[in-house]
mmCIF file of C-alpha atoms in Angstrom:
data_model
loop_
_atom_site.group_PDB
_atom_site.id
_atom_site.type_symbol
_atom_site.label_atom_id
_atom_site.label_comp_id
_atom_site.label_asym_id
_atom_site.label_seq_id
_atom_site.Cartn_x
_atom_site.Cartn_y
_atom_site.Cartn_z
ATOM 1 C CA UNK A 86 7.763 1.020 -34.589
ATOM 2 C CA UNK A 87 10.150 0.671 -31.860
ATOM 3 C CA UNK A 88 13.429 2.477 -31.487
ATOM 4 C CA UNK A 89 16.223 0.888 -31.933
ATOM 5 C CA UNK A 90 17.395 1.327 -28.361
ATOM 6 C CA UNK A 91 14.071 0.244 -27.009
ATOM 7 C CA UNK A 92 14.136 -3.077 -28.835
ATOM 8 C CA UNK A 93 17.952 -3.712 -27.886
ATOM 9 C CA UNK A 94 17.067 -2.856 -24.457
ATOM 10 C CA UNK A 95 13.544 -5.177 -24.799
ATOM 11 C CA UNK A 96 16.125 -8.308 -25.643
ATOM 12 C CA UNK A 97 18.616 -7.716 -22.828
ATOM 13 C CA UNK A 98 16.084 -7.846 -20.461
ATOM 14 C CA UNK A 99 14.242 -10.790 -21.866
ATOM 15 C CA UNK A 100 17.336 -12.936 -22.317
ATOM 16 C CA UNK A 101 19.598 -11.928 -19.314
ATOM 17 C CA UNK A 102 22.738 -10.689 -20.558
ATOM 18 C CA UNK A 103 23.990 -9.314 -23.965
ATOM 19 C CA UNK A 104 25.022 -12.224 -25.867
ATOM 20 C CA UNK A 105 22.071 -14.449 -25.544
ATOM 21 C CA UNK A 106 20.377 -10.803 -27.319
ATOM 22 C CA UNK A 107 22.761 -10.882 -29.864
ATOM 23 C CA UNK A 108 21.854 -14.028 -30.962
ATOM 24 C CA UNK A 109 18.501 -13.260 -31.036
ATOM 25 C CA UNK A 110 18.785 -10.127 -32.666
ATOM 26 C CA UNK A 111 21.831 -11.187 -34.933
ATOM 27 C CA UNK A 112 23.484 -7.956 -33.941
ATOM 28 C CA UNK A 113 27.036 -7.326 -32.500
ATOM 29 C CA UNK A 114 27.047 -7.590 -28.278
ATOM 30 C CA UNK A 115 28.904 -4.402 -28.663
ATOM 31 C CA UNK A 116 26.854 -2.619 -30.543
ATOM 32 C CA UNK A 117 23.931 -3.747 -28.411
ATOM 33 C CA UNK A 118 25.852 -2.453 -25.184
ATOM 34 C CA UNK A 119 26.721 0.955 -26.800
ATOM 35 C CA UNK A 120 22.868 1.440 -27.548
ATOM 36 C CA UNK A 121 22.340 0.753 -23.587
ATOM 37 C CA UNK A 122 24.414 2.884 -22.571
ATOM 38 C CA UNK A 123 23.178 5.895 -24.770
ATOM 39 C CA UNK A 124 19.275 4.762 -23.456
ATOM 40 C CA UNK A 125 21.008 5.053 -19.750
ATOM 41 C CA UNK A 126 22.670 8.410 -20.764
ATOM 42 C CA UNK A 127 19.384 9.613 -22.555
ATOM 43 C CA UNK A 128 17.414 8.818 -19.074
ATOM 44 C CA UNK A 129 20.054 9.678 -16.875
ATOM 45 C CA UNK A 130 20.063 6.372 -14.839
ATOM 46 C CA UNK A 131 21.423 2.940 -14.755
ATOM 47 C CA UNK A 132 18.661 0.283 -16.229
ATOM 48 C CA UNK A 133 20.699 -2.693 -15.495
ATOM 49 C CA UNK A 134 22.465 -4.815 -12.518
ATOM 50 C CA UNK A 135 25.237 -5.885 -14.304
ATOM 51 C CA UNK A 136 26.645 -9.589 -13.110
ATOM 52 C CA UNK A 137 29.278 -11.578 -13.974
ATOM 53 C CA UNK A 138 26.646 -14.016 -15.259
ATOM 54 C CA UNK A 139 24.088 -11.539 -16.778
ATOM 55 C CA UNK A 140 22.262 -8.561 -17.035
ATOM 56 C CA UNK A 141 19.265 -8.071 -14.444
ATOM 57 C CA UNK A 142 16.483 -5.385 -14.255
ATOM 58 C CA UNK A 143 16.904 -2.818 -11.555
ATOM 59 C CA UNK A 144 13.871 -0.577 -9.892
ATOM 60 C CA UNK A 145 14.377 1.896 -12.956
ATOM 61 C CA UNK A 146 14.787 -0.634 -15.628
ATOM 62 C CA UNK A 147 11.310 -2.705 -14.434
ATOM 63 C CA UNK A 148 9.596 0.742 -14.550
ATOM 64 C CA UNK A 149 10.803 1.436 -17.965
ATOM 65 C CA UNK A 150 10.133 -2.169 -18.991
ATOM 66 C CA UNK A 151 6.360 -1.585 -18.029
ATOM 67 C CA UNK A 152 5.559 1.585 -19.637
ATOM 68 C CA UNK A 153 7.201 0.257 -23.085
ATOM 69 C CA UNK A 154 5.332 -3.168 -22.794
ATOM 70 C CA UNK A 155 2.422 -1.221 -22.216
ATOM 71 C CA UNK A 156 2.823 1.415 -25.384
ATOM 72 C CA UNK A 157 3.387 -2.062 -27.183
ATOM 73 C CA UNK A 158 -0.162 -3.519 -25.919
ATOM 74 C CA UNK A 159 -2.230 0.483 -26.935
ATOM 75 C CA UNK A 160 -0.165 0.841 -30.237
ATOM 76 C CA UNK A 161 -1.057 -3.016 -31.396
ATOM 77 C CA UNK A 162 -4.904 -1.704 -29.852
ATOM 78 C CA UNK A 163 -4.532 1.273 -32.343
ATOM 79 C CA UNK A 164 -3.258 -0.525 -35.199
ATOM 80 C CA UNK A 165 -6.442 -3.701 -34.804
ATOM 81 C CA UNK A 166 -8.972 -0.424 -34.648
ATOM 82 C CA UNK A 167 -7.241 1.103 -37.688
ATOM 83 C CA UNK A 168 -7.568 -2.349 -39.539
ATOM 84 C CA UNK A 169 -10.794 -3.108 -38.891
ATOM 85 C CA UNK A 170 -10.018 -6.238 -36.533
ATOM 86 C CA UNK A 171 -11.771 -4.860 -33.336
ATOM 87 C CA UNK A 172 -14.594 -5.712 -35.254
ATOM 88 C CA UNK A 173 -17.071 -7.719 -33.174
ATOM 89 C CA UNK A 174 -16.054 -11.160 -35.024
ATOM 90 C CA UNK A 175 -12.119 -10.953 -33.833
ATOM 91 C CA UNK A 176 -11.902 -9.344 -30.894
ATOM 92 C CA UNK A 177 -9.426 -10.934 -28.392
ATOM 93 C CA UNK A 178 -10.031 -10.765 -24.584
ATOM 94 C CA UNK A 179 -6.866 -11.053 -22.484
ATOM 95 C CA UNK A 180 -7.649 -12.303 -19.300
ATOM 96 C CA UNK A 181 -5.915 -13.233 -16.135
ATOM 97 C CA UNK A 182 -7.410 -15.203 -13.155
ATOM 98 C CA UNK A 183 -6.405 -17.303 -9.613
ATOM 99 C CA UNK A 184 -6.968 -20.869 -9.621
ATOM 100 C CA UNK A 185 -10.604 -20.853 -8.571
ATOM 101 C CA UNK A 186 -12.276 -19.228 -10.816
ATOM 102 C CA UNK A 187 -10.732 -21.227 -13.924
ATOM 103 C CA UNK A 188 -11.566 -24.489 -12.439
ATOM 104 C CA UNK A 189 -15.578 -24.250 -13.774
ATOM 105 C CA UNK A 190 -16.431 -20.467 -13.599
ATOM 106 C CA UNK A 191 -14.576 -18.694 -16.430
ATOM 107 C CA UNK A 192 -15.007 -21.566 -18.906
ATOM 108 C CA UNK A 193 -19.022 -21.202 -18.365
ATOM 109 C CA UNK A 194 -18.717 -17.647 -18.723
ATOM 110 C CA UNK A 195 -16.575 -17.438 -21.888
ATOM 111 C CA UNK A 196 -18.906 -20.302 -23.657
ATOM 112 C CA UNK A 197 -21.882 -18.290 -22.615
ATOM 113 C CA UNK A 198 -20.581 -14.999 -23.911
ATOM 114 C CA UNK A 199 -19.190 -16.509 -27.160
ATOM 115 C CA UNK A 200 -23.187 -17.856 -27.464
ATOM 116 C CA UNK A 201 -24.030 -14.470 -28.451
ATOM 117 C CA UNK A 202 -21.196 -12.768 -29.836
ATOM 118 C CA UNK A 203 -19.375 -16.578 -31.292
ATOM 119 C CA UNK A 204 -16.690 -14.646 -33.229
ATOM 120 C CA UNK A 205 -15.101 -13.274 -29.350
ATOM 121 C CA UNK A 206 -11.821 -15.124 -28.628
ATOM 122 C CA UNK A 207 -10.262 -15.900 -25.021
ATOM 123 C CA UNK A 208 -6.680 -15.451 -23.846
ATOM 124 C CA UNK A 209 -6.254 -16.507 -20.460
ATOM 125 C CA UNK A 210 -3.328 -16.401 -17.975
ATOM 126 C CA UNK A 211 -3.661 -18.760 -14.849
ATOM 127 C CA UNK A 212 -1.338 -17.769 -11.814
ATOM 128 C CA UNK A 213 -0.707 -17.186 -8.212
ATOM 129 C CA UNK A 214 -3.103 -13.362 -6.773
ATOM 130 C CA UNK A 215 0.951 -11.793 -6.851
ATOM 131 C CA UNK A 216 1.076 -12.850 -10.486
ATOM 132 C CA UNK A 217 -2.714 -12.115 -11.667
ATOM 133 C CA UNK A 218 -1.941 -8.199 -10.291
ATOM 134 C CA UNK A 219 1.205 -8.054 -11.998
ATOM 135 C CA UNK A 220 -0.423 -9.133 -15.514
ATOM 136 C CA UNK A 221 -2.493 -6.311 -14.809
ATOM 137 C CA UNK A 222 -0.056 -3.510 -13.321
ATOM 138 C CA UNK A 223 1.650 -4.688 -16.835
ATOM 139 C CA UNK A 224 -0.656 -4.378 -19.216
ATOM 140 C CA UNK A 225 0.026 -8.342 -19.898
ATOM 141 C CA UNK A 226 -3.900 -8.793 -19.037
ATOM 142 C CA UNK A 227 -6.438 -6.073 -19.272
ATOM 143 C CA UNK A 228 -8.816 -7.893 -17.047
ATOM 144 C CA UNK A 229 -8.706 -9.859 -14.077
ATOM 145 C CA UNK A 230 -11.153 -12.183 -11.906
ATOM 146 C CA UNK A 231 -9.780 -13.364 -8.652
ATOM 147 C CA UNK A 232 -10.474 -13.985 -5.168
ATOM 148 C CA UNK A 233 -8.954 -11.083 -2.624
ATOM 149 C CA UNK A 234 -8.592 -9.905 0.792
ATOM 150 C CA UNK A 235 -7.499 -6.601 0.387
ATOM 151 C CA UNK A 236 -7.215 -4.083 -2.958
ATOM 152 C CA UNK A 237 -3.984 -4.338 -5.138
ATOM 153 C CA UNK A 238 -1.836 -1.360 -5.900
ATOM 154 C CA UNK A 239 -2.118 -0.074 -9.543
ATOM 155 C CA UNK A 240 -5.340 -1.992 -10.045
ATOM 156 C CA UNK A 241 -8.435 -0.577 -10.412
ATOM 157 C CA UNK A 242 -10.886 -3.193 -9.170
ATOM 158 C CA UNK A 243 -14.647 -2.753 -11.266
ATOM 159 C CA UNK A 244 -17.050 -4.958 -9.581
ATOM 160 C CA UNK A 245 -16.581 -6.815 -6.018
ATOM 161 C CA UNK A 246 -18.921 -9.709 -4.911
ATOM 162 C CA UNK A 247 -19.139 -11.655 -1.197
ATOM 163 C CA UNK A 248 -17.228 -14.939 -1.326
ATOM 164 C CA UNK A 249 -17.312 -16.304 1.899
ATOM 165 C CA UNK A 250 -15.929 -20.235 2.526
ATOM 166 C CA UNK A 251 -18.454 -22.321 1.990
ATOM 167 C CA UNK A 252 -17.494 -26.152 2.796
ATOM 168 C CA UNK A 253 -18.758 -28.566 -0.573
ATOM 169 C CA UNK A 254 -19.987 -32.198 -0.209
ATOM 170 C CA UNK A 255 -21.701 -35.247 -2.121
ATOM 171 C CA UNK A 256 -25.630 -35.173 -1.695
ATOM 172 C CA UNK A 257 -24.958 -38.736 0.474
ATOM 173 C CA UNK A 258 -22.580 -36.692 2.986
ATOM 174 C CA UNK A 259 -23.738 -37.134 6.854
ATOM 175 C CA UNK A 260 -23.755 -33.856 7.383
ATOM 176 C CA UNK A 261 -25.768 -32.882 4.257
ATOM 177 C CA UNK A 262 -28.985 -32.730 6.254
ATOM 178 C CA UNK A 263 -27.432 -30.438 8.986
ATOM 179 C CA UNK A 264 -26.138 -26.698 10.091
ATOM 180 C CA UNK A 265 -22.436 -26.558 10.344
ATOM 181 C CA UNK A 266 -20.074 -26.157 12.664
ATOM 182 C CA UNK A 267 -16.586 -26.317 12.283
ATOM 183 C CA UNK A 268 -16.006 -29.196 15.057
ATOM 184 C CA UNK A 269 -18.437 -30.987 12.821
ATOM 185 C CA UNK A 270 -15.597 -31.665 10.326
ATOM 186 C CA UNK A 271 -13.357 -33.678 12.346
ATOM 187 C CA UNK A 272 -14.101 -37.260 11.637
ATOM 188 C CA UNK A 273 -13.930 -36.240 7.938
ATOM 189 C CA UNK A 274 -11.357 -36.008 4.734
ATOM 190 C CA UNK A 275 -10.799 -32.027 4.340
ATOM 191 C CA UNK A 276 -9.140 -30.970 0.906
ATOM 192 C CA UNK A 277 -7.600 -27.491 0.978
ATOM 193 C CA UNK A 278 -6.138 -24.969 -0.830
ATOM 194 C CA UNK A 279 -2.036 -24.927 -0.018
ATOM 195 C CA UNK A 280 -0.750 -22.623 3.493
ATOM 196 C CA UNK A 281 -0.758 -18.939 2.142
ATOM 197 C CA UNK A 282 -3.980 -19.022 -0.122
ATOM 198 C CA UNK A 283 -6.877 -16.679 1.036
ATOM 199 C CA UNK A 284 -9.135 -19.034 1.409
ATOM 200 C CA UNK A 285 -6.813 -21.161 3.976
ATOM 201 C CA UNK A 286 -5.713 -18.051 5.940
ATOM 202 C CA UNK A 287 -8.928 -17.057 6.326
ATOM 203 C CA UNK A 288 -9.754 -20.894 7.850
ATOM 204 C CA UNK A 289 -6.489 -21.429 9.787
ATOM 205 C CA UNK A 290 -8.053 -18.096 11.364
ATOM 206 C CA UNK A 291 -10.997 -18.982 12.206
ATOM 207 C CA UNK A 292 -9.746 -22.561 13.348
ATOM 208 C CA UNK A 293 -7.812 -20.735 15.923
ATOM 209 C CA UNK A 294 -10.288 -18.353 16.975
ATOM 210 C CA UNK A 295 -12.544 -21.199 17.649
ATOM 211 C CA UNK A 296 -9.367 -22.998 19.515
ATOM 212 C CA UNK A 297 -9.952 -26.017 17.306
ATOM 213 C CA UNK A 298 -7.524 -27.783 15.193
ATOM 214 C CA UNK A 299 -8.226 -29.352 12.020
ATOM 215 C CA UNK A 300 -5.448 -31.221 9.252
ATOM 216 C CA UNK A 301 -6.963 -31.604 5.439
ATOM 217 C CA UNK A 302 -6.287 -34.749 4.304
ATOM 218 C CA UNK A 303 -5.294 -33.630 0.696
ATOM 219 C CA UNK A 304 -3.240 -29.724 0.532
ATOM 220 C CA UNK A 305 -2.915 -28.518 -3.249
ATOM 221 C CA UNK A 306 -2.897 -25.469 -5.487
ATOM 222 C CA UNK A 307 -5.327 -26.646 -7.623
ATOM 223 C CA UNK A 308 -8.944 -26.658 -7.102
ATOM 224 C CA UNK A 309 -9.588 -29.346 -10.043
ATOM 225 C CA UNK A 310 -7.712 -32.113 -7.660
ATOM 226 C CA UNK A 311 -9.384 -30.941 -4.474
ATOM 227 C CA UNK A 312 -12.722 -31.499 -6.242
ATOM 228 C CA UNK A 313 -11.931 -34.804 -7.635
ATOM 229 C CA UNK A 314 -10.466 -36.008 -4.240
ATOM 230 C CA UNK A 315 -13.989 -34.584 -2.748
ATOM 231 C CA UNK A 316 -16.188 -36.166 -5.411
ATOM 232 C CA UNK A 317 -14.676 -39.944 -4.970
ATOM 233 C CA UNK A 318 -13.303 -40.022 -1.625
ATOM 234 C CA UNK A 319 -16.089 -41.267 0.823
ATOM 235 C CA UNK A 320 -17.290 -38.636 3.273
ATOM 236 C CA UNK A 321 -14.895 -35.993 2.081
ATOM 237 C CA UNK A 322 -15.835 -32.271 1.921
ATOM 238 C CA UNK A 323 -14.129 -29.350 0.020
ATOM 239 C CA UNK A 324 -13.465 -26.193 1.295
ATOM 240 C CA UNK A 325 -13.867 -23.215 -1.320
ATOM 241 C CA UNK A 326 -16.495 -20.316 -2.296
ATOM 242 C CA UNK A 327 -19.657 -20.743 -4.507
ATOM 243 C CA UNK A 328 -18.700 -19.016 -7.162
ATOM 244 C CA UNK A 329 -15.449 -21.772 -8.112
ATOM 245 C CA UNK A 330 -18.822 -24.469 -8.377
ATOM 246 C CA UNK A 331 -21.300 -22.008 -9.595
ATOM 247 C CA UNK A 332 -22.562 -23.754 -12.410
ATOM 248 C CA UNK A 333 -20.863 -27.377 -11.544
ATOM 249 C CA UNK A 334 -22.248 -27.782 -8.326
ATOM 250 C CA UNK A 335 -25.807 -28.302 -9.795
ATOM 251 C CA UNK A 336 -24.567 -30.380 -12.489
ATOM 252 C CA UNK A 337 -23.220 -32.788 -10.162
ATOM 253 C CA UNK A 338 -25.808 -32.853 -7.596
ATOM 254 C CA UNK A 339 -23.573 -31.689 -4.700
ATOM 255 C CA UNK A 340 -24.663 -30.240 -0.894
ATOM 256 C CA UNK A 341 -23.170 -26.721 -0.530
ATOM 257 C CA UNK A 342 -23.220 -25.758 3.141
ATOM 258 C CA UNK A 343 -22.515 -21.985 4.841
ATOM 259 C CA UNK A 344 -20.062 -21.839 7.922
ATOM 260 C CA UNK A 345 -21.004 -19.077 10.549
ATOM 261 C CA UNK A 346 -17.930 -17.560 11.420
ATOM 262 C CA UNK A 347 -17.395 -14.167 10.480
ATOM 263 C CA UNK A 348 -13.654 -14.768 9.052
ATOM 264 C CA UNK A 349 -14.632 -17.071 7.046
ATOM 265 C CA UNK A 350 -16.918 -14.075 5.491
ATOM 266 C CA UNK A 351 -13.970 -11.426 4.992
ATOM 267 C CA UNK A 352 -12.905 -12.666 1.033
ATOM 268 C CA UNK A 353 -14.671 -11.203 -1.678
ATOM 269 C CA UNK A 354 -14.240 -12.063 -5.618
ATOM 270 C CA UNK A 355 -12.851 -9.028 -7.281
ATOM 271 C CA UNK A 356 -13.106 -8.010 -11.414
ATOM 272 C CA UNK A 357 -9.800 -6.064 -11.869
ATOM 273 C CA UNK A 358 -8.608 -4.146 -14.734
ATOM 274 C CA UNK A 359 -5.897 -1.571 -15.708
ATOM 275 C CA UNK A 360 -6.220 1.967 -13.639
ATOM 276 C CA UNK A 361 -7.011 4.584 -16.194
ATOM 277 C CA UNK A 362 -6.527 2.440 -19.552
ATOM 278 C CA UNK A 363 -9.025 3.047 -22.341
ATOM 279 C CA UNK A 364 -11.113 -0.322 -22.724
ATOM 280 C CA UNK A 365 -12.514 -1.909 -26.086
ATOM 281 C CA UNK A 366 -16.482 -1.766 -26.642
ATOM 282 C CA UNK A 367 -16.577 -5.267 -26.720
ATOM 283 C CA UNK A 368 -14.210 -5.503 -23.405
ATOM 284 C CA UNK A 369 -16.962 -3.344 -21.803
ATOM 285 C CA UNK A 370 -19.642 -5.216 -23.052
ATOM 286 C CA UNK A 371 -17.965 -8.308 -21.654
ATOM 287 C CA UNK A 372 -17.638 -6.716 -18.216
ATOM 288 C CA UNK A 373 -21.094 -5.718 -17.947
ATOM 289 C CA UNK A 374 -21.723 -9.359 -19.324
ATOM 290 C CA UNK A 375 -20.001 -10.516 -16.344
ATOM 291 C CA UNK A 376 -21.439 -8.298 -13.691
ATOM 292 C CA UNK A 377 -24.795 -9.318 -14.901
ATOM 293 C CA UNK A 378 -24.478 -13.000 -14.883
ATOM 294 C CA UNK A 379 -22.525 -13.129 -11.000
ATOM 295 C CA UNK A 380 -24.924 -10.913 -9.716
ATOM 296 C CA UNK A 381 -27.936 -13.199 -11.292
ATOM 297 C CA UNK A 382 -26.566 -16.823 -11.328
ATOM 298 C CA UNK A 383 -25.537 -15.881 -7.746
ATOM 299 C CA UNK A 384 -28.269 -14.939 -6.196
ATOM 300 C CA UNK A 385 -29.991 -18.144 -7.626
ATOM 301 C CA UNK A 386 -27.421 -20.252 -6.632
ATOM 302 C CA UNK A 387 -27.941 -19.023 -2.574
ATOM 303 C CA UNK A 388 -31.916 -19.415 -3.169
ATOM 304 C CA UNK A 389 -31.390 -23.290 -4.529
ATOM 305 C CA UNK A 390 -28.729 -23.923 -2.047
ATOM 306 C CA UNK A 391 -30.409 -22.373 0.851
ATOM 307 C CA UNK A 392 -27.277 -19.823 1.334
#
């Protein structure tokens, strides 16, 4: 249902230049360039930067890029309505999330959803908070769950709940028994999120604030290998919110313990969708799903774990 200067313009920008669309489009590079220009003409501005290597997106070319891709996302909504295939059993849920929450916290959510509505599917996008907004702004993902300092432009954020850092241990840990300090975690292995995550700016912060300094032992982007390095490396503690280990931490017996320092209070877990997009019955029901169970499973989580 595209035009055909929409879809020529579509390939350009997806390939880079004009003859890798041509050869996915098995249509002439000139004839593929003369329907660019009449889309520029028709708009009155250039969509390209035009390179001796390739053709790359300007400011007006990513704006027009986002609108179509979004069209593209409503019209295939209209058409699965029209069909019939919104239909409880084959609904699809496009989500996008940080690292955190897909390490244990999605997954339980999506298998306890599917519990009572089995015939729900999942599509879910894993990147960097720059990344998870843009799948929104786009229209890529029409809902988000990630951790956040601050609101995102072009997102419109539904439901917000505290994360503060919380520092994660085995049951055996010396410090199990105790309140926390941050000086307390010197003689220990620290695993960390990697320089520029919220969760480490927020700690580097309070670190110097406190006019300590403290080195993790293990750096990396994902949570899954700073849990496993926590789990079997003796005396090691992990450094990350109760909500990435809401369901896990039970299941593994571990000793969550709160920090005191204001910054370390500041980050809050954020459900983001699309400003002003129509949503699905079933993507509503899921949000409210969601509220529900954060709100409930987090509450008990502080109770048990003395938060």
């Amino acid at each position: 249902m595209q035009s055909t200067e929409i879809r020529y313009f579509l390939a350009v920008a997806h390939t880079g230049s004009l003859s890798a669309a041509s050869k996915q489009l098995f249509v002439a590079v000139s004839a593929i360039s003369r329907q660019i220009q009449r889309l520029e003409e028709r708009i009155g501005a250039k969509l390209f930067e035009r390179h001796a290597r390739g053709m790359v997106l300007n400011d007006a070319g990513q704006i027009l890029e986002n609108h179509v891709l979004k069209s593209m996302m409503d019209m295939e909504h209209a058409i699965a309505e029209i069909k019939g295939l919104n239909a409880v059993r084959r609904t699809v849920i496009r989500m996008a999330c940080t690292d955190g929450p897909a390490f244990d916290l999605l997954p339980q959510l999506f298998i306890r959803f599917r519990q009572r509505n089995p015939g729900v599917m999942f599509s879910l996008n894993v990147g960097t908070a720059l990344q998870v907004a843009e799948m929104i702004r786009s229209g890529e993902s029409e809902l988000a769950l990630q951790f956040s300092l601050t609101a995102e432009r072009g997102v419109e954020v539904i439901a917000t709940f505290p994360a503060p850092v919380r520092m994660v241990m085995r049951a055996d840990h010396p410090l199990a028994t105790t309140a926390l300090q941050l000086t307390d975690l010197h003689p220990y292995p620290l695993a960390m999120n990697e320089p520029g995550s919220t969760i480490r700016q927020l700690f580097d912060l309070s670190c110097r604030m406190s006019g300590i300094f403290l080195e993790p032992a293990l750096s990396c982007n994902r949570f899954s290998t700073l849990y496993d390095f926590m789990l079997h490396t003796p005396g090691a503690i992990v450094a990350c919110s109760h909500f990435s280990i809401l369901y896990k931490a039970r299941r593994d017996g571990l000793c969550v313990k709160p920090v005191n320092i204001e910054q370390l209070s500041q980050r809050t877990l954020q459900l983001q969708t699309v400003a002003g997009k129509r949503r699905s019955a079933m993507l509503s029901q899921f949000i409210e799903f969601v509220r529900d169970e954060l709100t409930t499973e987090g509450d008990v989580f502080r109770t048990e774990f003395g938060l």
